[in-house]
Short mmCIF file of C-alpha atoms in Angstrom, two decimals:
data_model
loop_
_atom_site.label_atom_id
_atom_site.label_comp_id
_atom_site.label_asym_id
_atom_site.label_seq_id
_atom_site.Cartn_x
_atom_site.Cartn_y
_atom_site.Cartn_z
CA MET A 1 73.93 125.33 108.32
CA MET A 2 72.32 122.34 109.94
CA LEU A 3 71.48 118.88 108.70
CA GLN A 4 68.39 117.43 110.38
CA LEU A 5 67.28 113.81 110.22
CA LYS A 6 64.03 112.20 111.35
CA ASN A 7 63.36 108.55 112.21
CA VAL A 8 67.05 107.66 112.42
CA LYS A 9 67.52 104.06 113.61
CA ASP A 10 70.06 102.28 111.46
CA LEU A 11 72.92 102.64 108.95
CA TRP A 12 71.82 103.09 105.38
CA PHE A 13 73.79 105.45 103.16
CA LEU A 14 76.67 107.91 103.12
CA LEU A 15 76.77 111.45 101.79
CA GLY A 16 79.65 113.89 101.64
CA LEU A 17 80.31 117.54 100.87
CA LYS A 18 83.65 118.80 99.57
CA ASN A 19 85.46 121.57 101.40
CA GLN A 20 82.64 122.10 103.91
CA HIS A 21 82.24 121.40 107.60
CA TYR A 22 78.75 120.89 109.00
CA PRO A 23 77.36 120.05 112.42
CA LEU A 24 74.96 117.15 112.38
CA GLN A 25 71.83 116.92 114.54
CA VAL A 26 69.62 113.88 114.97
CA ARG A 27 66.18 114.72 116.26
CA GLY A 28 64.99 112.86 119.32
CA GLN A 29 68.50 112.06 120.55
CA GLN A 30 69.49 115.65 121.38
CA ARG A 31 73.04 115.09 120.16
CA ILE A 32 75.21 117.06 117.76
CA TRP A 33 78.30 115.61 116.06
CA GLN A 34 80.99 117.84 114.58
CA LEU A 35 82.64 115.46 112.11
CA PRO A 36 86.28 116.06 111.04
CA LEU A 37 87.78 115.65 107.57
CA ALA A 38 85.12 117.89 105.97
CA PHE A 39 82.49 115.14 105.71
CA TRP A 40 79.09 114.63 107.24
CA THR A 41 77.27 111.34 107.44
CA CYS A 42 73.54 110.77 107.55
CA TRP A 43 72.03 107.44 108.54
CA MET A 44 68.55 106.15 107.97
CA SER A 45 66.43 103.15 108.97
CA ARG A 46 66.02 100.37 106.43
CA HIS A 47 62.40 100.04 107.58
CA SER A 48 61.48 103.73 107.49
CA ARG A 49 59.38 104.88 104.56
CA VAL A 50 60.12 108.57 104.82
CA LEU A 51 63.39 110.45 104.51
CA CYS A 52 63.56 114.11 105.56
CA ILE A 53 66.75 115.99 104.73
CA GLY A 54 67.17 119.77 104.90
CA LEU A 55 70.31 121.70 104.02
CA ALA A 56 69.49 125.37 104.61
CA ASN A 57 70.68 127.77 101.89
CA LEU A 58 72.13 124.87 99.88
CA ILE A 59 69.38 122.65 98.49
CA GLN A 60 65.64 122.44 98.87
CA PRO A 61 64.46 119.95 101.50
CA ILE A 62 63.81 116.51 100.10
CA THR A 63 60.72 115.23 101.87
CA HIS A 64 58.60 112.14 101.70
CA VAL A 65 60.92 110.26 99.39
CA ALA A 66 60.45 106.51 99.46
CA LEU A 67 63.62 104.48 99.86
CA GLY A 68 63.14 102.72 96.55
CA LYS A 69 62.82 106.02 94.68
CA TRP A 70 65.85 107.48 96.46
CA LYS A 71 68.19 105.10 94.67
CA GLN A 72 66.72 106.22 91.33
CA LEU A 73 66.99 109.90 92.22
CA ARG A 74 70.63 109.81 93.27
CA THR A 75 71.92 109.80 89.70
CA ASP A 76 69.72 112.77 88.77
CA ILE A 77 70.85 114.67 91.85
CA ARG A 78 74.49 113.95 91.11
CA ASN A 79 74.19 115.09 87.48
CA LYS A 80 72.43 118.38 88.16
CA ALA A 81 74.81 121.31 87.97
CA LYS A 82 73.19 122.77 91.07
CA TYR A 83 74.43 119.85 93.17
CA LYS A 84 77.90 119.26 91.71
CA ARG A 85 79.41 119.62 95.18
CA LEU A 86 77.23 116.84 96.53
CA LEU A 87 79.00 113.45 96.55
CA ILE A 88 76.84 110.34 96.85
CA ARG A 89 78.51 106.96 97.23
CA PRO A 90 76.90 104.30 95.02
CA SER A 91 75.23 101.36 96.71
CA LEU A 92 77.61 98.41 97.01
CA THR A 93 77.17 94.93 98.37
CA LYS A 94 79.39 93.70 101.19
CA GLU A 95 81.49 91.74 98.69
CA GLU A 96 81.83 94.78 96.41
CA LEU A 97 82.89 96.95 99.36
CA GLU A 98 85.57 94.41 100.33
CA LYS A 99 86.82 94.24 96.74
CA ASP A 100 86.88 98.04 96.45
CA ARG A 101 88.79 98.36 99.73
CA GLU A 102 91.28 95.70 98.63
CA GLU A 103 91.91 97.44 95.31
CA ARG A 104 92.51 100.77 97.06
CA ASN A 105 94.95 99.10 99.46
CA LYS A 106 96.81 97.53 96.54
CA LYS A 107 97.13 100.91 94.83
CA TRP A 108 98.47 102.45 98.05
CA LYS A 109 100.93 99.58 98.44
CA MET A 110 102.13 99.78 94.86
CA LYS A 111 102.54 103.57 95.00
CA GLU A 112 104.41 103.37 98.30
CA MET A 113 106.70 100.55 97.12
CA ASN A 114 107.49 102.50 93.95
CA ASN A 115 108.33 105.56 96.04
CA ILE A 116 110.58 103.50 98.32
CA THR A 117 112.45 101.68 95.56
CA THR A 118 112.94 104.91 93.62
CA ARG A 119 114.18 106.75 96.69
CA GLU A 120 116.44 103.95 97.96
CA SER A 121 117.75 102.56 94.65
CA ASN A 122 121.08 104.33 95.16
CA THR A 123 121.32 103.32 98.84
CA TYR A 124 120.35 99.66 99.24
CA GLN A 125 121.20 96.66 97.10
CA ILE A 126 118.45 94.52 98.60
CA LEU A 127 114.97 95.61 99.72
CA LEU A 128 112.71 93.10 101.47
CA PHE A 129 108.98 93.64 102.05
CA THR A 130 106.43 91.65 104.05
CA GLU A 131 102.67 92.16 103.65
CA SER A 132 103.24 93.38 100.11
CA TRP A 133 99.51 93.08 99.23
CA LEU A 134 100.38 92.34 95.61
CA GLY A 135 98.30 90.20 93.29
CA HIS A 136 98.00 89.01 89.68
CA SER A 137 96.69 92.43 88.64
CA ILE A 138 100.11 94.00 89.37
CA ASN A 139 102.96 92.63 87.26
CA ASP A 140 106.72 92.87 87.79
CA PRO A 141 107.41 95.62 85.20
CA GLN A 142 104.88 97.87 86.96
CA LEU A 143 106.87 97.51 90.18
CA ILE A 144 110.39 97.67 88.77
CA GLN A 145 109.75 100.32 86.09
CA ASN A 146 113.23 101.57 85.05
CA LEU A 147 114.94 100.86 88.37
CA PRO A 148 118.11 98.69 88.48
CA TYR A 149 116.45 95.78 90.31
CA ASN A 150 115.38 92.21 89.79
CA ILE A 151 112.31 91.09 91.73
CA ILE A 152 111.27 87.95 93.61
CA ARG A 153 107.76 87.78 95.03
CA SER A 154 105.23 85.42 96.54
CA ASP A 155 101.67 86.76 96.54
CA ARG A 156 98.86 85.50 98.71
CA GLN A 157 96.62 83.20 96.71
CA SER A 158 93.33 82.86 98.59
CA LYS A 159 92.73 86.03 100.64
CA LYS A 160 93.57 89.71 100.58
CA GLY A 161 96.71 91.08 102.22
CA GLY A 162 99.87 89.17 103.02
CA GLY A 163 102.55 88.44 100.47
CA VAL A 164 106.33 88.93 100.45
CA CYS A 165 108.53 90.68 97.90
CA VAL A 166 112.28 91.21 97.37
CA PHE A 167 114.09 93.72 95.16
CA LEU A 168 117.71 92.76 94.33
CA ALA A 169 120.17 95.04 92.57
CA LYS A 170 121.00 93.79 89.07
CA ASN A 171 124.68 93.49 89.89
CA ILE A 172 123.94 90.80 92.52
CA SER A 173 124.37 87.19 91.44
CA PHE A 174 121.54 85.13 92.94
CA LEU A 175 119.51 81.95 92.53
CA LYS A 176 115.78 82.00 93.23
CA ILE A 177 114.55 79.00 95.22
CA ASP A 178 111.22 77.66 93.95
CA ILE A 179 108.92 76.95 96.90
CA PRO A 180 105.49 75.29 96.72
CA LYS A 181 102.69 77.82 97.32
CA ASN A 182 100.78 77.69 100.59
CA LYS A 183 97.54 79.54 101.27
CA ASN A 184 98.27 79.97 104.99
CA PHE A 185 101.63 81.78 104.91
CA ASP A 186 104.02 83.47 102.49
CA LEU A 187 107.61 82.46 101.73
CA CYS A 188 110.31 83.27 99.22
CA ALA A 189 114.01 82.37 99.27
CA PHE A 190 117.14 83.07 97.27
CA ASP A 191 120.86 82.33 97.40
CA ILE A 192 123.43 85.10 97.00
CA PHE A 193 126.84 84.31 95.52
CA ASP A 194 130.04 86.23 96.13
CA SER A 195 132.03 86.34 92.88
CA LYS A 196 135.30 86.91 94.74
CA THR A 197 134.99 84.00 97.15
CA ILE A 198 133.43 80.56 97.31
CA SER A 199 130.92 81.71 99.92
CA LYS A 200 127.18 81.61 99.45
CA HIS A 201 124.35 82.81 101.68
CA ARG A 202 120.65 81.91 101.70
CA PHE A 203 117.97 84.45 102.56
CA ILE A 204 114.45 83.32 103.50
CA LEU A 205 111.72 85.96 103.67
CA VAL A 206 108.61 84.89 105.60
CA TYR A 207 105.27 86.32 106.65
CA ARG A 208 103.12 84.40 109.13
CA PRO A 209 99.73 86.10 109.68
CA PRO A 210 98.51 86.43 113.29
CA SER A 211 95.32 84.61 112.30
CA LEU A 212 97.28 81.39 111.72
CA THR A 213 96.32 79.58 114.95
CA ASN A 214 95.86 76.01 113.73
CA PHE A 215 98.87 74.01 114.97
CA ASP A 216 99.01 71.70 111.94
CA GLU A 217 99.14 74.70 109.60
CA ASN A 218 101.90 76.25 111.70
CA LEU A 219 103.72 72.93 111.52
CA GLU A 220 103.68 73.19 107.71
CA LEU A 221 105.54 76.49 107.97
CA HIS A 222 107.94 74.97 110.51
CA ASP A 223 108.74 72.08 108.16
CA GLN A 224 109.18 74.34 105.14
CA LEU A 225 111.62 76.57 107.02
CA SER A 226 113.48 73.50 108.26
CA ILE A 227 113.89 72.22 104.68
CA LEU A 228 115.10 75.58 103.40
CA CYS A 229 117.61 75.86 106.24
CA SER A 230 119.10 72.43 105.52
CA ALA A 231 121.45 73.86 102.87
CA ASN A 232 125.18 73.37 103.39
CA PHE A 233 125.88 77.06 103.80
CA SER A 234 124.84 79.96 106.02
CA THR A 235 121.17 80.91 106.20
CA THR A 236 119.24 83.95 107.41
CA ILE A 237 115.49 84.11 108.03
CA ILE A 238 113.92 87.56 107.81
CA GLY A 239 110.31 88.62 108.17
CA ASP A 240 107.34 88.78 110.48
CA LEU A 241 106.30 85.70 112.48
CA ASN A 242 103.77 87.57 114.68
CA LEU A 243 104.92 85.69 117.79
CA PRO A 244 105.32 88.45 120.40
CA LYS A 245 105.52 86.14 123.43
CA ILE A 246 108.81 84.53 122.41
CA ASN A 247 111.74 85.92 124.36
CA TRP A 248 114.57 85.56 121.86
CA ASP A 249 117.16 86.66 124.41
CA THR A 250 116.49 83.98 127.03
CA LYS A 251 114.79 81.52 124.63
CA SER A 252 112.59 80.50 127.52
CA SER A 253 109.74 78.08 126.73
CA THR A 254 107.59 79.07 129.73
CA ASN A 255 104.28 80.92 129.33
CA ILE A 256 104.14 80.32 125.58
CA ASN A 257 101.80 78.15 123.53
CA GLN A 258 102.52 75.09 121.42
CA THR A 259 103.07 77.06 118.21
CA GLU A 260 105.56 79.42 119.84
CA LYS A 261 107.43 76.47 121.37
CA CYS A 262 107.56 74.87 117.92
CA PHE A 263 109.33 77.85 116.33
CA LEU A 264 111.57 78.37 119.34
CA GLU A 265 112.71 74.73 119.12
CA LEU A 266 113.39 75.21 115.39
CA SER A 267 115.58 78.20 116.21
CA ASN A 268 117.50 76.17 118.79
CA GLN A 269 117.91 73.14 116.51
CA LEU A 270 119.29 75.25 113.67
CA LYS A 271 121.41 77.32 116.10
CA LEU A 272 119.87 80.55 114.88
CA THR A 273 120.48 83.86 116.63
CA GLN A 274 117.88 86.64 116.71
CA MET A 275 119.70 89.82 115.73
CA ILE A 276 116.75 92.19 116.33
CA THR A 277 116.98 93.44 119.91
CA PHE A 278 114.54 96.38 119.70
CA PRO A 279 110.71 96.42 119.50
CA THR A 280 109.42 96.63 115.94
CA ARG A 281 105.74 97.24 116.72
CA GLU A 282 104.73 98.99 119.93
CA ASN A 283 106.58 97.05 122.67
CA ASN A 284 106.77 93.76 120.79
CA VAL A 285 109.53 92.16 118.73
CA LEU A 286 107.39 90.79 115.89
CA ASP A 287 110.00 90.96 113.15
CA ILE A 288 112.91 88.55 112.97
CA LEU A 289 116.45 88.48 111.66
CA LEU A 290 117.51 84.93 112.54
CA THR A 291 120.90 83.75 111.30
CA CYS A 292 123.31 80.89 111.94
CA THR A 293 126.28 83.16 111.14
CA PRO A 294 125.81 86.34 113.21
CA HIS A 295 129.34 87.52 112.45
CA ILE A 296 128.41 88.35 108.84
CA ILE A 297 125.38 90.48 109.88
CA THR A 298 126.59 93.91 111.01
CA ASN A 299 125.44 97.51 111.49
CA ILE A 300 121.81 96.70 112.37
CA GLN A 301 119.76 99.88 112.75
CA SER A 302 116.07 100.55 113.30
CA LEU A 303 114.36 102.90 110.85
CA PRO A 304 110.93 104.57 110.77
CA PRO A 305 108.07 102.71 109.05
CA PHE A 306 108.21 102.94 105.27
CA SER A 307 104.97 104.89 104.95
CA GLN A 308 104.82 108.35 106.42
CA ASN A 309 101.02 108.35 106.35
CA ASP A 310 100.66 104.96 108.11
CA HIS A 311 98.61 103.53 105.27
CA ILE A 312 101.19 100.85 104.62
CA SER A 313 102.95 99.66 107.76
CA ASP A 314 102.79 100.12 111.52
CA HIS A 315 106.09 98.23 111.97
CA LEU A 316 109.51 99.77 112.27
CA SER A 317 111.82 98.89 109.40
CA PHE A 318 115.49 98.03 109.85
CA LYS A 319 118.66 97.83 107.81
CA PHE A 320 121.86 95.79 108.12
CA GLN A 321 125.04 94.99 106.26
CA LEU A 322 125.99 91.56 104.96
CA CYS A 323 129.74 90.92 105.12
CA PHE A 324 131.14 87.93 103.27
CA SER A 325 134.56 86.46 103.97
CA GLN A 326 137.35 88.08 101.99
CA GLU A 327 139.43 84.93 101.56
CA GLN A 328 140.82 84.54 98.04
CA GLN A 329 139.43 81.72 95.94
CA THR A 330 142.04 78.99 95.64
CA SER A 331 139.82 76.19 94.39
CA LEU A 332 136.72 75.54 92.34
CA THR A 333 133.46 74.14 93.70
CA LYS A 334 130.98 71.73 92.21
CA LEU A 335 128.01 69.64 93.30
CA ASP A 336 128.87 66.28 94.83
CA TYR A 337 126.21 64.12 93.15
CA LYS A 338 127.75 60.94 94.55
CA ASN A 339 126.77 61.95 98.09
CA ALA A 340 123.45 63.61 97.26
CA ASN A 341 120.44 62.71 99.41
CA TYR A 342 118.18 61.33 96.70
CA ASP A 343 115.49 60.24 99.17
CA ASN A 344 115.03 63.85 100.27
CA ILE A 345 115.08 65.02 96.65
CA ASN A 346 112.29 62.58 95.78
CA THR A 347 110.31 63.58 98.87
CA TYR A 348 110.64 67.28 98.00
CA LEU A 349 109.45 66.67 94.44
CA SER A 350 106.53 64.53 95.64
CA TYR A 351 105.10 67.51 97.56
CA ILE A 352 105.05 69.75 94.48
CA ASP A 353 101.57 70.50 93.13
CA TRP A 354 102.49 70.07 89.46
CA ASN A 355 99.00 70.92 88.21
CA ASN A 356 99.25 74.27 89.96
CA VAL A 357 102.81 74.87 88.70
CA PHE A 358 101.89 74.24 85.07
CA SER A 359 98.60 76.17 85.28
CA TYR A 360 100.36 79.55 85.20
CA SER A 361 101.19 79.21 81.50
CA THR A 362 100.06 77.14 78.54
CA GLU A 363 103.37 77.65 76.71
CA ILE A 364 105.46 74.47 76.67
CA ASP A 365 108.72 76.42 77.00
CA ALA A 366 107.50 78.21 80.12
CA GLN A 367 106.26 74.94 81.64
CA TYR A 368 109.59 73.28 80.89
CA GLN A 369 111.48 76.16 82.51
CA SER A 370 109.29 75.91 85.63
CA PHE A 371 110.04 72.19 85.84
CA ILE A 372 113.81 72.78 85.45
CA ASN A 373 113.80 75.51 88.11
CA ILE A 374 112.06 73.27 90.65
CA LEU A 375 114.39 70.37 89.82
CA LYS A 376 117.45 72.62 90.26
CA THR A 377 116.11 73.80 93.61
CA ALA A 378 115.67 70.23 94.86
CA ILE A 379 119.18 69.31 93.72
CA HIS A 380 120.79 72.34 95.36
CA LEU A 381 118.92 71.70 98.61
CA TYR A 382 120.12 68.12 99.07
CA THR A 383 123.40 67.90 97.17
CA PRO A 384 126.60 68.84 99.02
CA ILE A 385 129.25 71.07 97.48
CA LYS A 386 132.82 69.86 97.20
CA LYS A 387 136.03 71.62 96.31
CA SER A 388 138.15 70.65 93.35
CA LYS A 389 141.60 71.77 92.32
CA SER A 390 141.78 74.79 90.09
CA LEU A 391 142.43 74.01 86.43
CA ILE A 392 144.57 77.12 86.09
CA SER A 393 147.57 75.41 87.71
CA LYS A 394 147.55 72.75 84.98
CA LEU A 395 147.91 75.22 82.14
CA PRO A 396 151.38 75.48 80.50
CA LYS A 397 153.56 78.36 81.63
#
């Protein structure tokens, strides 16, 4: 069978046949394409008035059909029992195509994340995702389902893609850090508490898109990371900075641009160590595991990308073990409000977009809880922790 087209000059529409494989011939060009995946494509000029299509032994040739009438005939062709195997994509605008592609990507992401969390729920206590591609149309219960996880996420607000997401086992004690939203990058952070010791560890999950080239916008991310790392306990930054030119081993500042120097200087100032020593995408180390306490990060191993069909990620994944100190708790801890940095607390609160915070819900209780969470975050960021004597020793024997 042969598909023949006349007056082919430009892209116009797409047709497909299920479970068939056809050669395609364009007259005048003397070329034949054998398309894979059991689809053939026919293209037509926007300016041509005549469309000639012939599928021998399948349908009668459609000749001299004006372009305007073709759009009206497609529905009739699709509905006729004789042509049930003929698939005709509806006409979509550029914006509709982008929206359709984004929705399909979200469905793939959600399905893949559900598969991963279901498969790994008995293996890992924490799962961290960058480029989660989640949005308001996908809520937390859809992601968690009946799995034993809590979820923290930060979805991209203005454009498709991006986003970060964390699944934490329900037996983990943690505090979510409220971070002001930014349209240029994605951040979420949380503190993990060890019930047996007085130790606490902060995790920061970050995604910086490669399209973020404006230095001032990169500086916003630099400053936000610097604030989050100013806590009085160990901190680890995980994610994808998309800065392949940085040599984390030598920490050399030669042959790198201003943005890369900025993040390298931040790493040096905070005395962070890059624990990822293997390429995570092709020959580049794009993903980071930066920590100020490398002795508690052990057993780092590279793993295949999450998706086996490459729809989701082209990065290697990795796993590691977090080892807290096993010292016995001999004293209680509490916030030292007397030595809190109230100037920094006020500065942090002044950068909060309160209109945006309160726009997510009209319920007064929900708005109050959002305010309390942000206030607690500011206090924990800039208030030191001090030890106090255990009250148990004062009890009568």
